[in-house]
Amino acid sequence: MIANYGYKDGSGEYYISIDTDKCISCEAGRACLTACPKGMFESMVDDYDDEVVCIKAEFRRNLAYDCAGCKPSTGRAALPCMTACTPAAIKHSW
Amino acid sequence: MSIETTNSSAGEVKPEFWRWQENCWADESKDWRSAKVITVGIDVGSVSSQCVIVADGELYAYNSMRTGNNSPDSAANAFKGVELKTGLTLDDVHMVVGTGYGRVNVPFSHKAITEIACHARGANYMGGNSVRTILDMGGQDCKAIHCDDKGKVTNFLMNDKCAAGTGRGMEVISDLMQIPIAEIGARSFDVEEEPDAVSSICVVFAKSEALGLLKAGWSKNKVVAAYCQAMAERVVSLLERIGVEEGFFITGGIAKNPGVVKRIEKILGIQAVSTKIDSQIAGALGAALFAQTLVQKQGPCKPVALAA
């Protein structure tokens, strides 16, 4: 399942997608949970009883601002969450 | 149709154009007493609450009403509606699953499941197993969902940051235009030429834009046509993010508004799957079907009493 967390508003689309099929059998030991400097990721059991990672509810409507620290307008490095996720389950839409 | 009214503080009677029809139904051809497994789905949404009874895996009864000022009471009232209609009590029920925005506040539920999974499961029942793309236009959010032939979610996104593209947005325009909400769809087609959409980003902007258009001499019908178009464009942009496949199904209150549905179909170039079942009960129906599966797997649960 592809779970998209985020929103679209007048300034653009801000979604973090998590491919839960890759996430279930995480080979990276859920490294995303600690890699995000804002601690935006958390582990949960989804509706189909699989343990997966999701974005915490309090961050879902503020992604443009909460992710801004990792996305400077110039000299942007690889995102910590995507780097930590070796199964490549995490994607950002912007 | 009749318009309900409220008394304002000044004592004047104010018509409520936004108020949609509450609905309680039971299948008279069936008797729940002969069913082996009876399950209940309760969907406490931000605007409406539904209770659905499923008997042996088939839809038996439902109640759809406006959400009150707290989730536990709304859930209890939704159940009491079907209890009154059918004579069925919680003691006769094998499992209750709660869903929707208030799902964790359903005091008599045994499990909570997200509305995304429940809408997919409900749409699979209502539209058949060919349904692949679901658009749920809820009271205060909008969801685009992909599912497989069993109604299991494969991709979803939800927008609950903004009221544009939601039922509440339509209620605001209905009140502003003083057109009963059930008539908006039909009246939006009663225009000489299709207008451009108003703001599709924000209900507040859309409202002020609509007022400006009225002042500029537009007819009410033309303004609601522009708003229906804006809503269609808004939700289509969400759908495009996850992609649209044949077997397109719309749930939620807006599915009853042909002014929005036909415009969505026109933009997408595909027809939505039709159903005779009330589109607003999809979430609660899915919850009751999940409960049915859980009872088959785990056995029945002990009933939890309704609060007095």
Tab-separated table of C-alpha atoms in Angstrom:
chain	number	residue	atom	x	y	z
A	1	MET	CA	0.000	0.000	0.000
A	2	ILE	CA	1.184	3.527	-0.767
A	3	ALA	CA	0.222	5.792	2.121
A	4	ASN	CA	0.370	9.488	1.282
A	5	TYR	CA	0.533	11.852	4.250
A	6	GLY	CA	0.268	15.575	3.729
A	7	TYR	CA	-1.912	18.094	1.942
A	8	LYS	CA	-2.390	20.425	-0.965
A	9	ASP	CA	-2.951	24.114	-0.390
A	10	GLY	CA	-2.592	27.375	-2.283
A	11	SER	CA	1.203	27.167	-2.152
A	12	GLY	CA	1.592	23.640	-3.504
A	13	GLU	CA	1.410	19.900	-2.828
A	14	TYR	CA	3.256	18.491	0.145
A	15	TYR	CA	3.060	14.729	0.505
A	16	ILE	CA	5.374	12.153	2.026
A	17	SER	CA	4.603	8.737	0.521
A	18	ILE	CA	5.423	5.526	2.343
A	19	ASP	CA	5.335	2.235	0.454
A	20	THR	CA	4.157	-0.020	3.280
A	21	ASP	CA	4.918	-3.209	1.320
A	22	LYS	CA	8.603	-2.246	1.494
A	23	CYS	CA	8.224	-0.884	5.020
A	24	ILE	CA	6.744	-4.061	6.575
A	25	SER	CA	9.939	-6.035	6.093
A	26	CYS	CA	12.267	-3.116	6.870
A	27	GLU	CA	15.913	-4.053	6.353
A	28	ALA	CA	17.085	-0.789	7.866
A	29	GLY	CA	15.776	-1.480	11.381
A	30	ARG	CA	13.269	1.419	11.153
A	31	ALA	CA	16.180	3.860	10.939
A	32	CYS	CA	13.802	6.585	9.720
A	33	LEU	CA	12.366	6.884	13.241
A	34	THR	CA	15.619	8.327	14.548
A	35	ALA	CA	16.972	9.864	11.312
A	36	CYS	CA	14.343	12.605	11.079
A	37	PRO	CA	15.606	15.583	13.114
A	38	LYS	CA	12.009	16.559	13.886
A	39	GLY	CA	10.984	13.020	14.928
A	40	MET	CA	8.105	13.067	12.462
A	41	PHE	CA	7.952	9.298	11.912
A	42	GLU	CA	6.355	6.747	14.216
A	43	SER	CA	5.665	3.041	14.122
A	44	MET	CA	2.055	1.788	14.096
A	45	VAL	CA	-0.067	-1.255	13.344
A	46	ASP	CA	-2.197	-0.489	10.285
A	47	ASP	CA	-5.778	-1.585	9.518
A	48	TYR	CA	-4.499	-4.866	8.053
A	49	ASP	CA	-2.463	-5.683	11.205
A	50	ASP	CA	0.922	-4.921	9.612
A	51	GLU	CA	3.507	-2.966	11.563
A	52	VAL	CA	4.524	0.002	9.438
A	53	VAL	CA	5.848	3.537	9.773
A	54	CYS	CA	3.671	6.616	9.346
A	55	ILE	CA	3.925	10.377	9.820
A	56	LYS	CA	2.718	11.514	13.236
A	57	ALA	CA	-0.699	13.177	13.042
A	58	GLU	CA	0.557	16.492	14.440
A	59	PHE	CA	2.968	16.913	11.504
A	60	ARG	CA	0.670	15.936	8.641
A	61	ARG	CA	-0.713	19.442	8.056
A	62	ASN	CA	2.599	21.264	8.409
A	63	LEU	CA	4.994	19.328	6.203
A	64	ALA	CA	6.053	22.360	4.159
A	65	TYR	CA	7.302	24.019	7.345
A	66	ASP	CA	8.462	20.987	9.329
A	67	CYS	CA	10.564	19.591	6.480
A	68	ALA	CA	11.991	23.026	5.586
A	69	GLY	CA	15.072	22.526	7.770
A	70	CYS	CA	16.194	19.588	5.596
A	71	LYS	CA	15.299	21.385	2.359
A	72	PRO	CA	17.288	24.604	2.103
A	73	SER	CA	16.758	26.546	-1.120
A	74	THR	CA	20.429	26.134	-2.076
A	75	GLY	CA	22.986	23.431	-1.395
A	76	ARG	CA	20.399	20.821	-0.519
A	77	ALA	CA	21.867	17.530	0.743
A	78	ALA	CA	20.151	14.129	0.592
A	79	LEU	CA	17.175	13.987	2.952
A	80	PRO	CA	17.972	12.122	6.215
A	81	CYS	CA	14.720	10.127	6.159
A	82	MET	CA	15.170	8.950	2.570
A	83	THR	CA	18.844	8.162	3.147
A	84	ALA	CA	18.046	6.114	6.250
A	85	CYS	CA	15.310	4.199	4.451
A	86	THR	CA	17.431	1.746	2.466
A	87	PRO	CA	14.392	-0.154	1.081
A	88	ALA	CA	13.462	3.196	-0.595
A	89	ALA	CA	9.965	3.190	0.858
A	90	ILE	CA	9.911	6.955	1.564
A	91	LYS	CA	9.361	9.614	-1.096
A	92	HIS	CA	8.669	13.350	-0.939
A	93	SER	CA	6.423	15.040	-3.514
A	94	TRP	CA	8.232	18.385	-3.399
B	1	MET	CA	-38.567	20.260	-0.315
B	2	SER	CA	-39.135	21.705	3.144
B	3	ILE	CA	-36.456	23.867	4.725
B	4	GLU	CA	-35.870	23.479	8.441
B	5	THR	CA	-35.485	26.600	10.497
B	6	THR	CA	-33.737	27.821	13.610
B	7	ASN	CA	-34.587	30.693	15.897
B	8	SER	CA	-31.858	33.291	16.095
B	9	SER	CA	-31.137	35.232	19.298
B	10	ALA	CA	-33.348	38.074	18.063
B	11	GLY	CA	-36.268	35.657	17.851
B	12	GLU	CA	-36.513	35.700	14.063
B	13	VAL	CA	-36.909	32.437	12.189
B	14	LYS	CA	-33.940	31.616	9.947
B	15	PRO	CA	-34.189	28.990	7.190
B	16	GLU	CA	-31.368	26.437	7.086
B	17	PHE	CA	-30.662	25.863	3.404
B	18	TRP	CA	-27.595	23.748	4.154
B	19	ARG	CA	-29.503	21.130	6.139
B	20	TRP	CA	-29.459	17.790	4.321
B	21	GLN	CA	-31.995	15.020	4.735
B	22	GLU	CA	-31.339	12.603	7.594
B	23	ASN	CA	-32.310	9.065	6.725
B	24	CYS	CA	-33.193	5.852	8.565
B	25	TRP	CA	-33.855	2.666	6.581
B	26	ALA	CA	-34.328	-1.051	7.193
B	27	ASP	CA	-34.820	-3.888	4.713
B	28	GLU	CA	-38.435	-4.921	5.392
B	29	SER	CA	-37.967	-8.153	3.431
B	30	LYS	CA	-35.486	-9.492	6.018
B	31	ASP	CA	-35.736	-10.389	9.681
B	32	TRP	CA	-32.581	-9.905	11.747
B	33	ARG	CA	-33.767	-12.590	14.182
B	34	SER	CA	-33.009	-15.275	11.630
B	35	ALA	CA	-29.422	-14.028	11.024
B	36	LYS	CA	-26.483	-15.992	12.480
B	37	VAL	CA	-24.051	-13.045	12.633
B	38	ILE	CA	-25.123	-9.447	13.206
B	39	THR	CA	-22.497	-6.718	13.147
B	40	VAL	CA	-22.632	-2.951	13.489
B	41	GLY	CA	-20.496	-0.249	11.896
B	42	ILE	CA	-20.521	3.224	13.383
B	43	ASP	CA	-19.011	6.090	11.395
B	44	VAL	CA	-18.720	9.276	13.441
B	45	GLY	CA	-17.700	11.911	10.928
B	46	SER	CA	-17.081	15.591	11.464
B	47	VAL	CA	-20.455	16.507	9.929
B	48	SER	CA	-22.543	13.314	9.772
B	49	SER	CA	-22.760	10.068	11.753
B	50	GLN	CA	-23.989	6.738	10.463
B	51	CYS	CA	-24.869	3.403	11.975
B	52	VAL	CA	-25.079	0.379	9.668
B	53	ILE	CA	-26.355	-3.083	10.584
B	54	VAL	CA	-25.051	-6.008	8.564
B	55	ALA	CA	-26.820	-9.353	8.967
B	56	ASP	CA	-24.913	-12.402	7.667
B	57	GLY	CA	-22.769	-10.184	5.469
B	58	GLU	CA	-25.715	-8.320	3.885
B	59	LEU	CA	-26.796	-4.724	4.462
B	60	TYR	CA	-29.867	-4.841	6.710
B	61	ALA	CA	-30.446	-1.344	8.131
B	62	TYR	CA	-28.859	2.062	8.556
B	63	ASN	CA	-29.324	5.447	10.124
B	64	SER	CA	-27.614	8.585	8.814
B	65	MET	CA	-27.826	11.774	10.842
B	66	ARG	CA	-25.987	14.968	11.644
B	67	THR	CA	-23.089	14.693	14.137
B	68	GLY	CA	-23.859	16.428	17.420
B	69	ASN	CA	-21.496	18.279	19.692
B	70	ASN	CA	-19.785	15.136	20.986
B	71	SER	CA	-18.779	11.852	19.393
B	72	PRO	CA	-20.091	9.375	22.025
B	73	ASP	CA	-23.608	10.854	21.925
B	74	SER	CA	-23.586	11.007	18.121
B	75	ALA	CA	-22.612	7.330	17.941
B	76	ALA	CA	-25.288	6.368	20.489
B	77	ASN	CA	-27.973	8.413	18.713
B	78	ALA	CA	-27.095	6.877	15.361
B	79	PHE	CA	-27.511	3.398	16.870
B	80	LYS	CA	-30.716	4.329	18.721
B	81	GLY	CA	-32.276	5.291	15.369
B	82	VAL	CA	-31.907	1.747	13.993
B	83	GLU	CA	-32.740	0.242	17.367
B	84	LEU	CA	-36.065	2.068	17.264
B	85	LYS	CA	-36.720	1.091	13.663
B	86	THR	CA	-35.811	-2.610	13.924
B	87	GLY	CA	-36.112	-3.563	17.604
B	88	LEU	CA	-32.514	-4.814	17.567
B	89	THR	CA	-30.454	-4.044	20.695
B	90	LEU	CA	-26.714	-4.185	21.399
B	91	ASP	CA	-27.274	-7.528	23.163
B	92	ASP	CA	-28.207	-8.998	19.773
B	93	VAL	CA	-25.032	-7.692	18.099
B	94	HIS	CA	-21.899	-9.835	17.766
B	95	MET	CA	-19.411	-7.024	17.156
B	96	VAL	CA	-19.283	-3.240	16.744
B	97	VAL	CA	-16.526	-1.464	14.778
B	98	GLY	CA	-16.100	2.303	14.949
B	99	THR	CA	-14.663	4.426	12.172
B	100	GLY	CA	-14.420	8.050	11.090
B	101	TYR	CA	-12.946	11.080	12.748
B	102	GLY	CA	-14.588	10.190	16.095
B	103	ARG	CA	-13.878	6.441	15.910
B	104	VAL	CA	-11.903	6.295	19.152
B	105	ASN	CA	-14.857	7.866	20.977
B	106	VAL	CA	-17.495	5.242	20.220
B	107	PRO	CA	-18.078	3.872	23.751
B	108	PHE	CA	-19.736	0.620	22.663
B	109	SER	CA	-17.320	-0.353	19.878
B	110	HIS	CA	-14.930	-3.305	20.132
B	111	LYS	CA	-12.422	-2.018	17.587
B	112	ALA	CA	-11.593	1.165	15.659
B	113	ILE	CA	-10.574	1.045	11.991
B	114	THR	CA	-9.644	4.076	9.882
B	115	GLU	CA	-12.242	5.504	7.524
B	116	ILE	CA	-9.857	4.968	4.597
B	117	ALA	CA	-9.959	1.180	4.964
B	118	CYS	CA	-13.698	1.245	5.748
B	119	HIS	CA	-14.643	3.374	2.732
B	120	ALA	CA	-12.701	1.044	0.448
B	121	ARG	CA	-14.464	-1.988	1.927
B	122	GLY	CA	-17.873	-0.268	1.773
B	123	ALA	CA	-17.360	0.871	-1.826
B	124	ASN	CA	-16.360	-2.679	-2.783
B	125	TYR	CA	-19.744	-3.876	-1.443
B	126	MET	CA	-21.781	-1.013	-2.929
B	127	GLY	CA	-20.149	-0.825	-6.352
B	128	GLY	CA	-18.934	-4.414	-6.737
B	129	ASN	CA	-15.450	-5.891	-6.888
B	130	SER	CA	-14.574	-4.011	-10.088
B	131	VAL	CA	-14.266	-0.774	-8.068
B	132	ARG	CA	-10.630	0.365	-8.047
B	133	THR	CA	-10.620	4.133	-7.471
B	134	ILE	CA	-12.701	5.696	-4.712
B	135	LEU	CA	-13.281	9.348	-4.073
B	136	ASP	CA	-14.736	10.061	-0.651
B	137	MET	CA	-16.020	13.605	-0.377
B	138	GLY	CA	-16.686	13.870	3.320
B	139	GLY	CA	-17.974	16.668	5.515
B	140	GLN	CA	-14.605	18.207	6.280
B	141	ASP	CA	-12.086	16.209	4.282
B	142	CYS	CA	-11.576	14.543	0.966
B	143	LYS	CA	-9.910	11.182	0.303
B	144	ALA	CA	-8.675	9.502	-2.841
B	145	ILE	CA	-8.262	5.738	-2.461
B	146	HIS	CA	-7.157	2.852	-4.669
B	147	CYS	CA	-8.195	-0.662	-3.720
B	148	ASP	CA	-7.973	-4.207	-5.030
B	149	ASP	CA	-10.827	-6.559	-5.919
B	150	LYS	CA	-11.361	-7.406	-2.238
B	151	GLY	CA	-11.635	-3.769	-1.175
B	152	LYS	CA	-8.165	-3.685	0.395
B	153	VAL	CA	-6.483	-0.287	0.145
B	154	THR	CA	-3.444	-0.164	-2.157
B	155	ASN	CA	-2.893	3.610	-2.279
B	156	PHE	CA	-4.507	6.556	-0.550
B	157	LEU	CA	-4.224	10.223	0.140
B	158	MET	CA	-6.340	12.495	2.231
B	159	ASN	CA	-6.722	16.251	2.377
B	160	ASP	CA	-8.143	17.502	5.625
B	161	LYS	CA	-6.332	20.805	5.828
B	162	CYS	CA	-8.780	22.793	3.750
B	163	ALA	CA	-12.580	22.807	3.384
B	164	ALA	CA	-12.503	23.350	-0.394
B	165	GLY	CA	-13.803	20.155	-2.006
B	166	THR	CA	-15.745	19.039	1.064
B	167	GLY	CA	-19.392	18.846	2.076
B	168	ARG	CA	-18.992	21.703	4.518
B	169	GLY	CA	-17.849	23.946	1.653
B	170	MET	CA	-21.035	23.089	-0.239
B	171	GLU	CA	-23.146	23.825	2.855
B	172	VAL	CA	-21.558	27.286	3.098
B	173	ILE	CA	-22.381	28.061	-0.544
B	174	SER	CA	-25.906	26.649	-0.143
B	175	ASP	CA	-26.593	29.012	2.746
B	176	LEU	CA	-24.970	31.943	0.983
B	177	MET	CA	-27.034	31.426	-2.181
B	178	GLN	CA	-30.166	30.523	-0.178
B	179	ILE	CA	-30.654	27.409	-2.270
B	180	PRO	CA	-31.586	24.129	-0.513
B	181	ILE	CA	-28.526	21.897	-0.636
B	182	ALA	CA	-30.406	19.073	-2.378
B	183	GLU	CA	-31.292	21.416	-5.276
B	184	ILE	CA	-27.818	22.822	-5.914
B	185	GLY	CA	-26.775	20.088	-8.337
B	186	ALA	CA	-29.803	20.413	-10.612
B	187	ARG	CA	-29.756	24.219	-10.543
B	188	SER	CA	-26.075	24.324	-11.471
B	189	PHE	CA	-27.031	22.944	-14.894
B	190	ASP	CA	-29.740	25.559	-15.417
B	191	VAL	CA	-27.322	28.040	-16.998
B	192	GLU	CA	-26.948	29.324	-20.560
B	193	GLU	CA	-23.220	28.671	-20.662
B	194	GLU	CA	-20.846	26.899	-18.297
B	195	PRO	CA	-18.905	29.516	-16.273
B	196	ASP	CA	-15.255	29.272	-15.202
B	197	ALA	CA	-14.629	27.909	-11.729
B	198	VAL	CA	-14.371	30.166	-8.688
B	199	SER	CA	-11.430	29.729	-6.282
B	200	SER	CA	-10.751	26.039	-5.790
B	201	ILE	CA	-8.227	26.567	-3.022
B	202	CYS	CA	-10.229	28.053	-0.177
B	203	VAL	CA	-13.922	28.176	0.830
B	204	VAL	CA	-13.478	31.622	2.371
B	205	PHE	CA	-12.097	33.004	-0.900
B	206	ALA	CA	-14.763	31.130	-2.873
B	207	LYS	CA	-17.465	32.667	-0.676
B	208	SER	CA	-16.236	36.226	-1.167
B	209	GLU	CA	-15.733	35.575	-4.880
B	210	ALA	CA	-19.294	34.234	-5.134
B	211	LEU	CA	-20.661	37.378	-3.445
B	212	GLY	CA	-18.678	39.513	-5.886
B	213	LEU	CA	-20.127	37.594	-8.838
B	214	LEU	CA	-23.674	38.101	-7.547
B	215	LYS	CA	-22.987	41.823	-7.258
B	216	ALA	CA	-21.627	41.748	-10.809
B	217	GLY	CA	-25.022	40.483	-11.999
B	218	TRP	CA	-24.470	36.721	-12.209
B	219	SER	CA	-27.528	34.575	-11.505
B	220	LYS	CA	-27.464	32.305	-8.431
B	221	ASN	CA	-27.520	29.271	-10.732
B	222	LYS	CA	-24.439	30.499	-12.577
B	223	VAL	CA	-22.591	31.092	-9.300
B	224	VAL	CA	-23.374	27.587	-7.991
B	225	ALA	CA	-22.299	26.187	-11.374
B	226	ALA	CA	-18.954	27.974	-10.940
B	227	TYR	CA	-18.642	26.577	-7.408
B	228	CYS	CA	-19.526	23.018	-8.468
B	229	GLN	CA	-16.881	23.303	-11.198
B	230	ALA	CA	-14.322	24.548	-8.657
B	231	MET	CA	-15.085	21.639	-6.360
B	232	ALA	CA	-14.771	19.161	-9.233
B	233	GLU	CA	-11.417	20.632	-10.309
B	234	ARG	CA	-10.195	20.553	-6.738
B	235	VAL	CA	-10.924	16.871	-6.120
B	236	VAL	CA	-9.741	15.818	-9.575
B	237	SER	CA	-6.328	17.325	-8.797
B	238	LEU	CA	-6.225	15.085	-5.708
B	239	LEU	CA	-7.288	12.049	-7.698
B	240	GLU	CA	-4.663	12.700	-10.353
B	241	ARG	CA	-1.971	12.426	-7.718
B	242	ILE	CA	-2.760	8.727	-7.165
B	243	GLY	CA	-4.114	8.099	-10.676
B	244	VAL	CA	-7.628	7.121	-11.730
B	245	GLU	CA	-8.553	3.651	-12.960
B	246	GLU	CA	-11.834	2.363	-14.422
B	247	GLY	CA	-14.212	1.275	-11.687
B	248	PHE	CA	-14.469	4.774	-10.270
B	249	PHE	CA	-16.762	5.165	-7.268
B	250	ILE	CA	-17.762	8.232	-5.247
B	251	THR	CA	-18.782	8.042	-1.595
B	252	GLY	CA	-19.868	10.709	0.896
B	253	GLY	CA	-22.616	13.301	0.775
B	254	ILE	CA	-21.326	15.092	-2.313
B	255	ALA	CA	-21.911	11.905	-4.334
B	256	LYS	CA	-25.599	12.924	-4.172
B	257	ASN	CA	-24.868	16.216	-5.919
B	258	PRO	CA	-25.034	15.678	-9.691
B	259	GLY	CA	-23.635	19.177	-10.252
B	260	VAL	CA	-20.284	18.048	-8.861
B	261	VAL	CA	-20.387	14.383	-9.914
B	262	LYS	CA	-21.134	15.090	-13.593
B	263	ARG	CA	-18.411	17.725	-13.729
B	264	ILE	CA	-15.880	15.323	-12.183
B	265	GLU	CA	-16.885	12.685	-14.748
B	266	LYS	CA	-16.491	15.215	-17.559
B	267	ILE	CA	-12.983	16.250	-16.452
B	268	LEU	CA	-11.856	12.642	-15.922
B	269	GLY	CA	-13.615	11.305	-19.010
B	270	ILE	CA	-15.023	8.319	-17.101
B	271	GLN	CA	-18.406	7.516	-15.570
B	272	ALA	CA	-18.700	6.847	-11.856
B	273	VAL	CA	-20.160	3.451	-10.899
B	274	SER	CA	-23.749	3.987	-9.767
B	275	THR	CA	-25.445	2.434	-6.736
B	276	LYS	CA	-28.887	2.463	-5.161
B	277	ILE	CA	-27.388	2.487	-1.657
B	278	ASP	CA	-26.981	5.822	0.163
B	279	SER	CA	-23.413	6.995	-0.616
B	280	GLN	CA	-23.062	8.491	2.866
B	281	ILE	CA	-23.062	5.096	4.615
B	282	ALA	CA	-19.992	3.667	2.830
B	283	GLY	CA	-17.683	4.101	5.846
B	284	ALA	CA	-20.088	2.603	8.390
B	285	LEU	CA	-20.949	-0.199	5.977
B	286	GLY	CA	-17.262	-1.002	5.543
B	287	ALA	CA	-16.833	-1.003	9.340
B	288	ALA	CA	-19.733	-3.454	9.755
B	289	LEU	CA	-18.256	-5.700	7.034
B	290	PHE	CA	-14.855	-5.634	8.781
B	291	ALA	CA	-16.680	-6.656	11.991
B	292	GLN	CA	-18.355	-9.516	10.100
B	293	THR	CA	-14.942	-10.826	8.983
B	294	LEU	CA	-13.519	-10.436	12.493
B	295	VAL	CA	-16.425	-12.378	14.047
B	296	GLN	CA	-15.837	-15.186	11.544
B	297	LYS	CA	-12.127	-15.236	12.484
B	298	GLN	CA	-12.254	-14.626	16.237
B	299	GLY	CA	-15.823	-15.335	17.312
B	300	PRO	CA	-18.389	-12.878	18.730
B	301	CYS	CA	-17.552	-10.162	21.275
B	302	LYS	CA	-19.342	-9.465	24.532
B	303	PRO	CA	-21.807	-6.579	24.088
B	304	VAL	CA	-20.894	-3.198	25.562
B	305	ALA	CA	-23.881	-1.305	26.954
B	306	LEU	CA	-25.025	2.023	25.574
B	307	ALA	CA	-24.612	4.888	28.025
B	308	ALA	CA	-27.923	6.079	29.477
